[in-house]
Amino acid sequence: MSDLSRSSHSKRWANPAKQASAVSDYLVDNFSRQHTYLRISLTERCNLRCTYCMPEEGVPLTPSANLLTKNEILRLAKLFVGQGVTKIRLTGGEPTVRSDVIEIVRSLGQLKRGNKSSDRLNIQQRYLKSLAMTTNGVALRRKLPALFNNGVAGLDTVNISLDTLNPDLFQIMTRRKGFDKVMESIEEALRLGLPQVKINTVVMKGVNDQEDVLNFVAFTKEHPINVRFIEYMPFDGNKWNRDRLVPFEELIQKIKSRFGRLEKLQDEPNDTTKHYKIPGFKGKIGFITSMTDHFCGTCNRLRITADGNIKVCLFGNTEVSLRDMMRNGRTDQELLEVIGAAVNKKKKQHAGMFKLASSKNRPMILIGG
Ligand code: SAM
Ligand code: SF4
C-alpha cells in the first residue's frame, strides 16, 4: 500500500460525501476548481527555435542531473492519477528529443484503466483516461508507431505545432528547417488512426494571420484534423507586443468572409478551445483565446516543469520543487501536502494581458506549454 492511501489520506476524506468525488481535496482549489489535467514537461531542449517561444540565442538550460528522471516522472504521475488526474499531456521543450520518451509513454500508459498494472497499482480505482503529447513533429514520425502502440495503453492524442503551410515561412518562424518532416508526422498520425490529431497554430499579426490561417481552414476540408489557432501570449524573452496579437474574433470574421458559413460546435467542460467547423469539411477549427477571453474560471490544469517544479498557473511565477522533496526522501504523503498547499494558493485568474506582458515568468520553452 502506498503512503497516499494511509491515515492522513482518510483525514482528507473525513466527509463521506467527498469520498464519492472523482478528485481528492488536494487537487481542489479555493474556487472549487478540480484539477484533473496534468501537463508534464519532459525536457527543456528543443530542435526548433520558434520566435514566439524563445529568444534567438536560446535559453540557459538546467544541468541534466537536475531534470526529473523517468522514475521520478512516473512516481509523480502515479501520485496525481491516484488523486484524480485523468489526463496527462507530455510537453517541453520538445518531448521527442528525450531519448527515453517511448519508455516514459509506455509506462504512463500503464496507468490507464484495464491495464493489468494499473489495476494492481491504483488502489483508489482512479485511472488515467487520456495520454497526450504536444510536439513540433520534426522528430515524431518514426517514433509514432511505438508511442501509439496500436492504441494499446499508449498515446491517444497528439497535438502537432505548425504555424504555416508555407515551408519558407516555417523556416522564418521556427528559425530552423523541418517543414517536410512535420507534414510527414501529421500524415503518419492520421494513417495510424490516433483518436485525436490536432494542429496548434500560434497566430502573429503581420506574420501568419492572413493566407496562412485561411490555408489551414482549407486543409480541414479533406483532413479529419482539428486546427487550433492560439492567441500569441507573452513570456520572458519572446518580445511580445500587443500589436502582434490577433484577437480570435478578427480571425472568425476573416474565415467567414472567405468560407461563408462557420458552424459553432459544442465545447467540452474545461475546454480551452472554442470549436467550429465549415459545414461539409472533415476537420474542425478552434480558437484558444487565452488573451482576449481567458478561461481561468474552468481551469483544471497543473504543470510539472522539466526540473521538477509544480506550477499551478501558466502565467503565475509561484513554483515549488517536488524534485528536491523526492531526492530528500520525502514520502508521497508529504508530497501531497505540498501539492495541496500549492493548489490552494492558485489565483482566481491571470493578471490580464497587459500586466502579464510586464510580469516575470519563465520563457515558454522552460515552462512546458
Ligand atoms: N515543442 C513542443 C511544441 O512546440 O509543440 C511542445 C512545447 S511548446 C512550448 C507547447 C505549445 O506552446 C506549442 O503548441 C507552441 O506553439 C505553444 N506556444 C509557445 N509559445 C507560445 C506563445 N508565446 N503564445 C502562444 N502559444 C505558444
Ligand atoms: Fe521548441 Fe515548441 Fe518552443 Fe517551438 S514552441 S521553440 S518547437 S518548445
mmCIF file of C-alpha atoms and ligand atoms in Angstrom:
data_model
loop_
_atom_site.group_PDB
_atom_site.id
_atom_site.type_symbol
_atom_site.label_atom_id
_atom_site.label_comp_id
_atom_site.label_asym_id
_atom_site.label_seq_id
_atom_site.Cartn_x
_atom_site.Cartn_y
_atom_site.Cartn_z
ATOM 1 C CA MET A 1 0.000 0.000 0.000
ATOM 2 C CA SER A 2 1.444 3.403 -0.886
ATOM 3 C CA ASP A 3 1.704 6.310 1.534
ATOM 4 C CA LEU A 4 -1.165 8.168 -0.011
ATOM 5 C CA SER A 5 -3.682 5.539 0.983
ATOM 6 C CA ARG A 6 -2.701 5.718 4.655
ATOM 7 C CA SER A 7 -4.073 7.556 7.645
ATOM 8 C CA SER A 8 -3.800 11.212 6.705
ATOM 9 C CA HIS A 9 -5.479 10.375 3.459
ATOM 10 C CA SER A 10 -8.510 9.211 5.339
ATOM 11 C CA LYS A 11 -8.352 12.577 7.117
ATOM 12 C CA ARG A 12 -8.793 14.222 3.741
ATOM 13 C CA TRP A 13 -11.829 12.023 3.196
ATOM 14 C CA ALA A 14 -13.426 12.738 6.574
ATOM 15 C CA ASN A 15 -16.564 13.940 4.852
ATOM 16 C CA PRO A 16 -18.222 10.828 3.353
ATOM 17 C CA ALA A 17 -19.752 12.931 0.576
ATOM 18 C CA LYS A 18 -16.200 13.685 -0.580
ATOM 19 C CA GLN A 19 -15.461 10.003 -0.994
ATOM 20 C CA ALA A 20 -17.744 9.888 -3.988
ATOM 21 C CA SER A 21 -15.858 12.755 -5.596
ATOM 22 C CA ALA A 22 -13.648 11.945 -8.546
ATOM 23 C CA VAL A 23 -10.905 14.191 -7.213
ATOM 24 C CA SER A 24 -9.243 14.354 -3.813
ATOM 25 C CA ASP A 25 -9.202 17.609 -1.856
ATOM 26 C CA TYR A 26 -5.518 18.011 -2.622
ATOM 27 C CA LEU A 27 -6.440 18.831 -6.210
ATOM 28 C CA VAL A 28 -9.364 21.167 -5.481
ATOM 29 C CA ASP A 29 -8.567 24.851 -5.060
ATOM 30 C CA ASN A 30 -10.299 27.651 -3.156
ATOM 31 C CA PHE A 31 -12.525 28.369 -6.146
ATOM 32 C CA SER A 32 -13.725 24.738 -6.308
ATOM 33 C CA ARG A 33 -11.758 24.042 -9.465
ATOM 34 C CA GLN A 34 -10.920 20.344 -9.741
ATOM 35 C CA HIS A 35 -7.502 19.771 -11.269
ATOM 36 C CA THR A 36 -7.791 16.626 -13.337
ATOM 37 C CA TYR A 37 -5.293 17.566 -16.025
ATOM 38 C CA LEU A 38 -1.526 17.398 -15.540
ATOM 39 C CA ARG A 39 0.987 18.698 -18.052
ATOM 40 C CA ILE A 40 4.466 17.272 -17.626
ATOM 41 C CA SER A 41 7.440 18.837 -19.353
ATOM 42 C CA LEU A 42 9.952 16.148 -20.334
ATOM 43 C CA THR A 43 12.818 18.384 -21.362
ATOM 44 C CA GLU A 44 13.960 21.970 -21.805
ATOM 45 C CA ARG A 45 15.784 21.179 -25.044
ATOM 46 C CA CYS A 46 14.323 21.724 -28.478
ATOM 47 C CA ASN A 47 15.256 21.138 -32.113
ATOM 48 C CA LEU A 48 13.470 24.360 -33.200
ATOM 49 C CA ARG A 49 13.792 27.987 -32.058
ATOM 50 C CA CYS A 50 10.287 29.410 -32.545
ATOM 51 C CA THR A 51 10.299 33.189 -32.335
ATOM 52 C CA TYR A 52 7.217 33.353 -30.068
ATOM 53 C CA CYS A 53 8.615 30.783 -27.624
ATOM 54 C CA MET A 54 12.256 31.580 -27.007
ATOM 55 C CA PRO A 55 14.943 34.156 -27.726
ATOM 56 C CA GLU A 56 17.164 33.604 -30.747
ATOM 57 C CA GLU A 57 20.241 32.901 -28.633
ATOM 58 C CA GLY A 58 18.416 30.097 -26.801
ATOM 59 C CA VAL A 59 17.870 29.823 -23.046
ATOM 60 C CA PRO A 60 20.211 28.684 -20.245
ATOM 61 C CA LEU A 61 19.434 25.006 -19.717
ATOM 62 C CA THR A 62 19.185 23.232 -16.389
ATOM 63 C CA PRO A 63 22.010 20.644 -15.999
ATOM 64 C CA SER A 64 20.583 17.255 -16.929
ATOM 65 C CA ALA A 65 21.243 15.837 -13.438
ATOM 66 C CA ASN A 66 18.678 18.349 -12.145
ATOM 67 C CA LEU A 67 15.925 17.270 -14.520
ATOM 68 C CA LEU A 68 13.344 14.710 -13.485
ATOM 69 C CA THR A 69 14.335 11.131 -14.248
ATOM 70 C CA LYS A 70 11.925 8.676 -15.814
ATOM 71 C CA ASN A 71 11.234 7.095 -12.429
ATOM 72 C CA GLU A 72 10.587 10.462 -10.780
ATOM 73 C CA ILE A 73 8.145 11.345 -13.568
ATOM 74 C CA LEU A 74 6.357 8.028 -13.079
ATOM 75 C CA ARG A 75 6.200 8.458 -9.341
ATOM 76 C CA LEU A 76 4.588 11.883 -9.692
ATOM 77 C CA ALA A 77 2.233 10.694 -12.422
ATOM 78 C CA LYS A 78 1.011 7.796 -10.251
ATOM 79 C CA LEU A 79 0.576 10.117 -7.315
ATOM 80 C CA PHE A 80 -1.535 12.570 -9.328
ATOM 81 C CA VAL A 81 -3.602 9.858 -11.021
ATOM 82 C CA GLY A 82 -4.242 8.331 -7.611
ATOM 83 C CA GLN A 83 -5.710 11.701 -6.554
ATOM 84 C CA GLY A 84 -7.968 12.062 -9.582
ATOM 85 C CA VAL A 85 -5.934 13.297 -12.544
ATOM 86 C CA THR A 86 -7.442 11.705 -15.647
ATOM 87 C CA LYS A 87 -5.440 13.374 -18.379
ATOM 88 C CA ILE A 88 -1.684 13.741 -18.754
ATOM 89 C CA ARG A 89 -0.046 15.728 -21.520
ATOM 90 C CA LEU A 90 3.677 15.439 -22.202
ATOM 91 C CA THR A 91 5.294 18.589 -23.453
ATOM 92 C CA GLY A 92 8.549 20.511 -23.247
ATOM 93 C CA GLY A 93 10.837 21.823 -24.779
ATOM 94 C CA GLU A 94 10.425 19.193 -27.422
ATOM 95 C CA PRO A 95 9.382 15.898 -25.785
ATOM 96 C CA THR A 96 10.522 13.749 -28.719
ATOM 97 C CA VAL A 97 14.170 14.757 -28.243
ATOM 98 C CA ARG A 98 14.250 12.964 -24.909
ATOM 99 C CA SER A 99 15.921 9.582 -25.501
ATOM 100 C CA ASP A 100 13.623 7.653 -23.134
ATOM 101 C CA VAL A 101 10.376 9.204 -24.405
ATOM 102 C CA ILE A 102 8.990 5.866 -25.653
ATOM 103 C CA GLU A 103 9.650 4.134 -22.324
ATOM 104 C CA ILE A 104 8.027 7.025 -20.468
ATOM 105 C CA VAL A 105 4.916 6.903 -22.654
ATOM 106 C CA ARG A 106 4.637 3.129 -22.296
ATOM 107 C CA SER A 107 4.968 3.310 -18.525
ATOM 108 C CA LEU A 108 2.429 6.110 -18.223
ATOM 109 C CA GLY A 109 0.079 4.134 -20.449
ATOM 110 C CA GLN A 110 0.005 1.515 -17.721
ATOM 111 C CA LEU A 111 -1.960 3.945 -15.561
ATOM 112 C CA LYS A 112 -4.923 3.600 -17.896
ATOM 113 C CA ARG A 113 -7.995 1.565 -16.970
ATOM 114 C CA GLY A 114 -7.994 -2.051 -17.939
ATOM 115 C CA ASN A 115 -4.244 -2.247 -17.915
ATOM 116 C CA LYS A 116 -3.209 -5.047 -15.561
ATOM 117 C CA SER A 117 -0.526 -2.983 -13.852
ATOM 118 C CA SER A 118 -2.881 -0.072 -13.303
ATOM 119 C CA ASP A 119 -5.442 -2.391 -11.765
ATOM 120 C CA ARG A 120 -2.796 -3.551 -9.316
ATOM 121 C CA LEU A 121 -1.358 -0.119 -8.581
ATOM 122 C CA ASN A 122 -4.407 2.036 -8.442
ATOM 123 C CA ILE A 123 -5.783 1.499 -5.015
ATOM 124 C CA GLN A 124 -8.183 4.428 -5.400
ATOM 125 C CA GLN A 125 -9.682 2.876 -8.542
ATOM 126 C CA ARG A 126 -8.732 6.030 -10.333
ATOM 127 C CA TYR A 127 -7.321 5.747 -13.806
ATOM 128 C CA LEU A 128 -5.718 7.791 -16.476
ATOM 129 C CA LYS A 129 -8.162 8.288 -19.331
ATOM 130 C CA SER A 130 -6.037 10.219 -21.787
ATOM 131 C CA LEU A 131 -2.335 10.377 -22.528
ATOM 132 C CA ALA A 132 -1.436 13.191 -24.911
ATOM 133 C CA MET A 133 1.665 14.873 -26.282
ATOM 134 C CA THR A 134 2.347 18.311 -27.683
ATOM 135 C CA THR A 135 5.222 18.164 -30.155
ATOM 136 C CA ASN A 136 6.660 20.148 -33.018
ATOM 137 C CA GLY A 137 6.529 16.954 -35.078
ATOM 138 C CA VAL A 138 10.050 17.248 -36.506
ATOM 139 C CA ALA A 139 11.320 14.022 -34.926
ATOM 140 C CA LEU A 140 7.952 12.372 -34.407
ATOM 141 C CA ARG A 141 7.156 10.251 -37.449
ATOM 142 C CA ARG A 142 9.459 7.298 -36.776
ATOM 143 C CA LYS A 143 8.624 7.218 -33.082
ATOM 144 C CA LEU A 144 4.871 7.421 -33.555
ATOM 145 C CA PRO A 145 4.097 3.716 -34.062
ATOM 146 C CA ALA A 146 5.850 2.862 -30.787
ATOM 147 C CA LEU A 147 4.288 5.810 -28.950
ATOM 148 C CA PHE A 148 0.798 4.957 -30.181
ATOM 149 C CA ASN A 149 1.407 1.247 -29.779
ATOM 150 C CA ASN A 150 -1.642 0.354 -31.867
ATOM 151 C CA GLY A 151 -3.861 2.019 -29.333
ATOM 152 C CA VAL A 152 -2.728 -0.332 -26.565
ATOM 153 C CA ALA A 153 -2.159 1.787 -23.477
ATOM 154 C CA GLY A 154 -0.094 4.396 -25.278
ATOM 155 C CA LEU A 155 -0.540 7.883 -26.608
ATOM 156 C CA ASP A 156 -4.092 8.641 -27.712
ATOM 157 C CA THR A 157 -3.825 12.311 -28.631
ATOM 158 C CA VAL A 158 -1.121 14.197 -30.415
ATOM 159 C CA ASN A 159 -1.009 17.966 -30.877
ATOM 160 C CA ILE A 160 1.456 18.936 -33.557
ATOM 161 C CA SER A 161 2.545 22.556 -33.586
ATOM 162 C CA LEU A 162 2.669 24.077 -37.043
ATOM 163 C CA ASP A 163 2.163 27.762 -37.742
ATOM 164 C CA THR A 164 2.059 27.795 -41.520
ATOM 165 C CA LEU A 165 1.712 25.533 -44.556
ATOM 166 C CA ASN A 166 4.365 27.613 -46.303
ATOM 167 C CA PRO A 167 7.844 25.995 -45.939
ATOM 168 C CA ASP A 168 9.677 29.325 -46.278
ATOM 169 C CA LEU A 169 7.647 30.998 -43.562
ATOM 170 C CA PHE A 170 8.065 27.871 -41.402
ATOM 171 C CA GLN A 171 11.808 28.433 -41.523
ATOM 172 C CA ILE A 172 11.411 32.092 -40.586
ATOM 173 C CA MET A 173 9.071 31.377 -37.667
ATOM 174 C CA THR A 174 10.995 28.419 -36.262
ATOM 175 C CA ARG A 175 14.491 29.633 -37.259
ATOM 176 C CA ARG A 176 15.136 26.068 -38.469
ATOM 177 C CA LYS A 177 14.345 23.684 -41.354
ATOM 178 C CA GLY A 178 11.971 20.752 -40.879
ATOM 179 C CA PHE A 179 8.658 21.588 -42.547
ATOM 180 C CA ASP A 180 8.508 18.372 -44.620
ATOM 181 C CA LYS A 181 9.196 16.238 -41.548
ATOM 182 C CA VAL A 182 6.341 17.873 -39.653
ATOM 183 C CA MET A 183 3.964 17.250 -42.561
ATOM 184 C CA GLU A 184 5.075 13.599 -42.690
ATOM 185 C CA SER A 185 4.353 13.264 -38.975
ATOM 186 C CA ILE A 186 0.860 14.687 -39.431
ATOM 187 C CA GLU A 187 0.185 12.211 -42.263
ATOM 188 C CA GLU A 188 1.558 9.348 -40.155
ATOM 189 C CA ALA A 189 -0.605 10.256 -37.153
ATOM 190 C CA LEU A 190 -3.681 10.223 -39.396
ATOM 191 C CA ARG A 191 -2.594 6.979 -41.086
ATOM 192 C CA LEU A 192 -2.090 5.228 -37.743
ATOM 193 C CA GLY A 193 -5.557 6.329 -36.683
ATOM 194 C CA LEU A 194 -4.752 8.133 -33.445
ATOM 195 C CA PRO A 195 -8.118 9.026 -31.921
ATOM 196 C CA GLN A 196 -7.255 12.734 -31.885
ATOM 197 C CA VAL A 197 -4.823 14.601 -34.100
ATOM 198 C CA LYS A 198 -4.635 18.350 -33.621
ATOM 199 C CA ILE A 199 -2.546 21.140 -35.081
ATOM 200 C CA ASN A 200 -1.538 24.077 -32.844
ATOM 201 C CA THR A 201 -1.014 27.335 -34.719
ATOM 202 C CA VAL A 202 0.193 30.448 -32.933
ATOM 203 C CA VAL A 203 -1.094 33.439 -34.890
ATOM 204 C CA MET A 204 1.033 36.578 -35.106
ATOM 205 C CA LYS A 205 -0.114 39.750 -36.813
ATOM 206 C CA GLY A 206 1.742 40.519 -40.000
ATOM 207 C CA VAL A 207 3.392 37.096 -39.945
ATOM 208 C CA ASN A 208 0.847 34.290 -40.469
ATOM 209 C CA ASP A 209 -2.562 35.882 -39.839
ATOM 210 C CA GLN A 210 -3.729 36.190 -43.450
ATOM 211 C CA GLU A 211 -3.452 33.446 -46.115
ATOM 212 C CA ASP A 212 -1.790 31.034 -43.661
ATOM 213 C CA VAL A 213 -4.864 30.943 -41.442
ATOM 214 C CA LEU A 214 -7.155 30.522 -44.436
ATOM 215 C CA ASN A 215 -4.952 27.762 -45.870
ATOM 216 C CA PHE A 216 -5.238 25.852 -42.588
ATOM 217 C CA VAL A 217 -9.016 26.158 -42.696
ATOM 218 C CA ALA A 218 -8.940 24.832 -46.281
ATOM 219 C CA PHE A 219 -6.707 21.969 -45.034
ATOM 220 C CA THR A 220 -9.575 20.761 -42.809
ATOM 221 C CA LYS A 221 -11.699 20.125 -45.909
ATOM 222 C CA GLU A 222 -10.054 16.772 -46.624
ATOM 223 C CA HIS A 223 -8.182 16.115 -43.366
ATOM 224 C CA PRO A 224 -10.022 14.883 -40.247
ATOM 225 C CA ILE A 225 -7.893 17.117 -38.110
ATOM 226 C CA ASN A 226 -8.553 19.798 -35.526
ATOM 227 C CA VAL A 227 -6.606 23.011 -36.239
ATOM 228 C CA ARG A 228 -6.489 25.346 -33.236
ATOM 229 C CA PHE A 229 -5.463 28.964 -33.627
ATOM 230 C CA ILE A 230 -3.724 30.170 -30.475
ATOM 231 C CA GLU A 231 -3.524 33.804 -29.410
ATOM 232 C CA TYR A 232 0.082 34.922 -29.038
ATOM 233 C CA MET A 233 0.955 35.047 -25.318
ATOM 234 C CA PRO A 234 3.727 36.983 -23.560
ATOM 235 C CA PHE A 235 6.608 35.098 -21.904
ATOM 236 C CA ASP A 236 10.132 36.075 -20.945
ATOM 237 C CA GLY A 237 12.319 36.625 -23.972
ATOM 238 C CA ASN A 238 9.624 36.355 -26.677
ATOM 239 C CA LYS A 239 9.330 40.107 -27.357
ATOM 240 C CA TRP A 240 5.549 40.005 -27.055
ATOM 241 C CA ASN A 241 3.836 43.098 -28.287
ATOM 242 C CA ARG A 242 0.115 43.944 -28.198
ATOM 243 C CA ASP A 243 0.230 44.851 -31.874
ATOM 244 C CA ARG A 244 1.300 41.307 -32.745
ATOM 245 C CA LEU A 245 -1.727 39.767 -31.029
ATOM 246 C CA VAL A 246 -4.627 38.810 -33.299
ATOM 247 C CA PRO A 247 -7.876 38.582 -31.303
ATOM 248 C CA PHE A 248 -9.805 35.440 -32.245
ATOM 249 C CA GLU A 249 -12.859 37.455 -33.280
ATOM 250 C CA GLU A 250 -10.837 39.053 -36.019
ATOM 251 C CA LEU A 251 -9.946 35.579 -37.329
ATOM 252 C CA ILE A 252 -13.570 34.447 -37.209
ATOM 253 C CA GLN A 253 -14.588 37.395 -39.413
ATOM 254 C CA LYS A 254 -11.787 36.681 -41.844
ATOM 255 C CA ILE A 255 -12.720 32.980 -42.094
ATOM 256 C CA LYS A 256 -16.418 33.750 -42.528
ATOM 257 C CA SER A 257 -15.755 36.189 -45.311
ATOM 258 C CA ARG A 258 -13.715 33.577 -47.211
ATOM 259 C CA PHE A 259 -15.694 30.395 -46.477
ATOM 260 C CA GLY A 260 -19.207 31.703 -45.849
ATOM 261 C CA ARG A 261 -20.709 29.693 -43.005
ATOM 262 C CA LEU A 262 -18.817 28.820 -39.852
ATOM 263 C CA GLU A 263 -20.740 26.423 -37.638
ATOM 264 C CA LYS A 264 -20.239 26.635 -33.836
ATOM 265 C CA LEU A 265 -19.712 23.217 -32.233
ATOM 266 C CA GLN A 266 -20.359 22.161 -28.648
ATOM 267 C CA ASP A 267 -17.298 22.584 -26.407
ATOM 268 C CA GLU A 268 -16.447 20.149 -23.614
ATOM 269 C CA PRO A 269 -16.440 21.317 -19.975
ATOM 270 C CA ASN A 270 -12.942 22.657 -19.111
ATOM 271 C CA ASP A 271 -12.224 23.061 -22.808
ATOM 272 C CA THR A 272 -9.754 25.820 -23.578
ATOM 273 C CA THR A 273 -10.805 25.788 -27.218
ATOM 274 C CA LYS A 274 -13.863 27.315 -28.876
ATOM 275 C CA HIS A 275 -14.669 24.795 -31.634
ATOM 276 C CA TYR A 276 -16.138 25.481 -35.071
ATOM 277 C CA LYS A 277 -16.283 23.826 -38.439
ATOM 278 C CA ILE A 278 -17.024 24.693 -42.029
ATOM 279 C CA PRO A 279 -20.107 22.636 -42.909
ATOM 280 C CA GLY A 280 -19.108 19.642 -45.032
ATOM 281 C CA PHE A 281 -15.407 19.767 -44.108
ATOM 282 C CA LYS A 282 -13.897 16.651 -42.462
ATOM 283 C CA GLY A 283 -11.890 18.517 -39.837
ATOM 284 C CA LYS A 284 -12.592 21.200 -37.265
ATOM 285 C CA ILE A 285 -11.071 24.509 -36.330
ATOM 286 C CA GLY A 286 -10.776 26.090 -32.906
ATOM 287 C CA PHE A 287 -9.571 29.185 -31.105
ATOM 288 C CA ILE A 288 -7.532 29.246 -27.919
ATOM 289 C CA THR A 289 -8.305 32.683 -26.589
ATOM 290 C CA SER A 290 -6.043 32.920 -23.546
ATOM 291 C CA MET A 291 -5.514 36.662 -24.020
ATOM 292 C CA THR A 292 -8.820 38.181 -25.135
ATOM 293 C CA ASP A 293 -11.244 35.785 -23.431
ATOM 294 C CA HIS A 294 -9.408 33.798 -20.769
ATOM 295 C CA PHE A 295 -10.759 30.521 -19.374
ATOM 296 C CA CYS A 296 -9.336 30.756 -15.844
ATOM 297 C CA GLY A 297 -12.770 30.100 -14.298
ATOM 298 C CA THR A 298 -12.789 26.495 -15.534
ATOM 299 C CA CYS A 299 -9.045 25.881 -15.430
ATOM 300 C CA ASN A 300 -8.317 22.277 -14.447
ATOM 301 C CA ARG A 301 -4.597 22.246 -15.239
ATOM 302 C CA LEU A 302 -1.461 21.794 -13.236
ATOM 303 C CA ARG A 303 2.051 21.724 -14.617
ATOM 304 C CA ILE A 304 5.289 19.990 -13.716
ATOM 305 C CA THR A 305 8.361 21.630 -15.217
ATOM 306 C CA ALA A 306 11.227 19.505 -16.552
ATOM 307 C CA ASP A 307 13.268 20.427 -13.473
ATOM 308 C CA GLY A 308 10.502 19.148 -11.228
ATOM 309 C CA ASN A 309 8.637 22.216 -10.026
ATOM 310 C CA ILE A 310 4.883 22.243 -9.667
ATOM 311 C CA LYS A 311 3.378 25.304 -11.338
ATOM 312 C CA VAL A 312 -0.324 25.850 -10.745
ATOM 313 C CA CYS A 313 -0.789 28.539 -13.389
ATOM 314 C CA LEU A 314 0.902 29.015 -16.756
ATOM 315 C CA PHE A 315 1.160 32.728 -16.007
ATOM 316 C CA GLY A 316 1.995 32.505 -12.298
ATOM 317 C CA ASN A 317 5.577 32.542 -11.089
ATOM 318 C CA THR A 318 4.982 30.613 -7.864
ATOM 319 C CA GLU A 319 6.717 27.233 -8.013
ATOM 320 C CA VAL A 320 7.700 24.517 -5.546
ATOM 321 C CA SER A 321 10.321 21.837 -6.192
ATOM 322 C CA LEU A 322 8.870 18.330 -5.984
ATOM 323 C CA ARG A 323 12.169 17.032 -7.332
ATOM 324 C CA ASP A 324 14.049 18.208 -4.248
ATOM 325 C CA MET A 325 11.454 16.647 -1.985
ATOM 326 C CA MET A 326 11.698 13.314 -3.780
ATOM 327 C CA ARG A 327 15.503 13.416 -3.689
ATOM 328 C CA ASN A 328 15.386 14.207 0.025
ATOM 329 C CA GLY A 329 13.445 11.021 0.670
ATOM 330 C CA ARG A 330 10.057 12.616 1.330
ATOM 331 C CA THR A 331 7.033 10.316 1.286
ATOM 332 C CA ASP A 332 4.115 10.506 -1.134
ATOM 333 C CA GLN A 333 2.025 11.890 1.695
ATOM 334 C CA GLU A 334 4.493 14.731 2.257
ATOM 335 C CA LEU A 335 4.485 15.461 -1.461
ATOM 336 C CA LEU A 336 0.697 15.557 -1.422
ATOM 337 C CA GLU A 337 0.638 18.102 1.399
ATOM 338 C CA VAL A 338 2.894 20.416 -0.611
ATOM 339 C CA ILE A 339 0.908 19.856 -3.803
ATOM 340 C CA GLY A 340 -2.327 20.575 -1.919
ATOM 341 C CA ALA A 341 -0.872 23.794 -0.473
ATOM 342 C CA ALA A 342 0.263 24.954 -3.929
ATOM 343 C CA VAL A 343 -3.172 24.206 -5.430
ATOM 344 C CA ASN A 344 -4.809 26.123 -2.585
ATOM 345 C CA LYS A 345 -2.765 29.198 -3.415
ATOM 346 C CA LYS A 346 -3.846 29.232 -7.065
ATOM 347 C CA LYS A 347 -5.208 32.639 -8.023
ATOM 348 C CA LYS A 348 -8.715 33.113 -9.367
ATOM 349 C CA GLN A 349 -7.481 34.286 -12.738
ATOM 350 C CA HIS A 350 -4.425 35.584 -14.515
ATOM 351 C CA ALA A 351 -3.492 39.240 -14.292
ATOM 352 C CA GLY A 352 -4.765 40.382 -17.683
ATOM 353 C CA MET A 353 -2.832 40.732 -20.883
ATOM 354 C CA PHE A 354 -1.007 43.996 -20.204
ATOM 355 C CA LYS A 355 0.138 43.049 -16.714
ATOM 356 C CA LEU A 356 1.239 39.641 -17.986
ATOM 357 C CA ALA A 357 3.478 41.228 -20.561
ATOM 358 C CA SER A 358 5.394 43.058 -17.843
ATOM 359 C CA SER A 359 5.454 40.311 -15.189
ATOM 360 C CA LYS A 360 8.321 37.951 -14.575
ATOM 361 C CA ASN A 361 7.823 34.375 -15.789
ATOM 362 C CA ARG A 362 9.933 31.681 -17.409
ATOM 363 C CA PRO A 363 10.269 31.612 -21.192
ATOM 364 C CA MET A 364 7.577 29.285 -22.601
ATOM 365 C CA ILE A 365 10.159 26.643 -23.510
ATOM 366 C CA LEU A 366 11.140 26.311 -19.835
ATOM 367 C CA ILE A 367 7.532 26.079 -18.636
ATOM 368 C CA GLY A 368 6.148 23.469 -20.983
ATOM 369 C CA GLY A 369 3.239 24.914 -22.930
HETATM 370 N N1 SAM B 1 7.892 21.749 -28.550
HETATM 371 C C1 SAM B 1 6.540 21.334 -28.479
HETATM 372 C C2 SAM B 1 5.681 22.071 -29.462
HETATM 373 O O1 SAM B 1 6.136 23.077 -29.981
HETATM 374 O O2 SAM B 1 4.577 21.623 -29.703
HETATM 375 C C3 SAM B 1 5.947 21.436 -27.094
HETATM 376 C C4 SAM B 1 6.289 22.647 -26.263
HETATM 377 S S1 SAM B 1 5.607 24.179 -26.862
HETATM 378 C C5 SAM B 1 6.212 25.296 -25.652
HETATM 379 C C6 SAM B 1 3.894 23.942 -26.489
HETATM 380 C C7 SAM B 1 2.943 24.824 -27.243
HETATM 381 O O3 SAM B 1 3.097 26.158 -26.805
HETATM 382 C C8 SAM B 1 3.120 24.832 -28.747
HETATM 383 O O4 SAM B 1 1.911 24.498 -29.387
HETATM 384 C C9 SAM B 1 3.513 26.237 -29.052
HETATM 385 O O5 SAM B 1 3.029 26.652 -30.299
HETATM 386 C C10 SAM B 1 2.863 26.993 -27.906
HETATM 387 N N2 SAM B 1 3.484 28.296 -27.638
HETATM 388 C C11 SAM B 1 4.776 28.561 -27.428
HETATM 389 N N3 SAM B 1 4.969 29.875 -27.195
HETATM 390 C C12 SAM B 1 3.755 30.456 -27.270
HETATM 391 C C13 SAM B 1 3.285 31.793 -27.130
HETATM 392 N N4 SAM B 1 4.106 32.796 -26.884
HETATM 393 N N5 SAM B 1 1.968 32.033 -27.262
HETATM 394 C C14 SAM B 1 1.105 31.017 -27.521
HETATM 395 N N6 SAM B 1 1.481 29.737 -27.660
HETATM 396 C C15 SAM B 1 2.796 29.452 -27.536
HETATM 397 FE FE1 SF4 B 2 10.556 24.371 -29.429
HETATM 398 FE FE2 SF4 B 2 7.942 24.030 -29.140
HETATM 399 FE FE3 SF4 B 2 9.142 26.261 -28.260
HETATM 400 FE FE4 SF4 B 2 8.940 25.887 -30.849
HETATM 401 S S1 SF4 B 2 7.228 26.114 -29.431
HETATM 402 S S2 SF4 B 2 10.810 26.522 -29.765
HETATM 403 S S3 SF4 B 2 9.115 23.725 -31.021
HETATM 404 S S4 SF4 B 2 9.455 24.228 -27.484
#
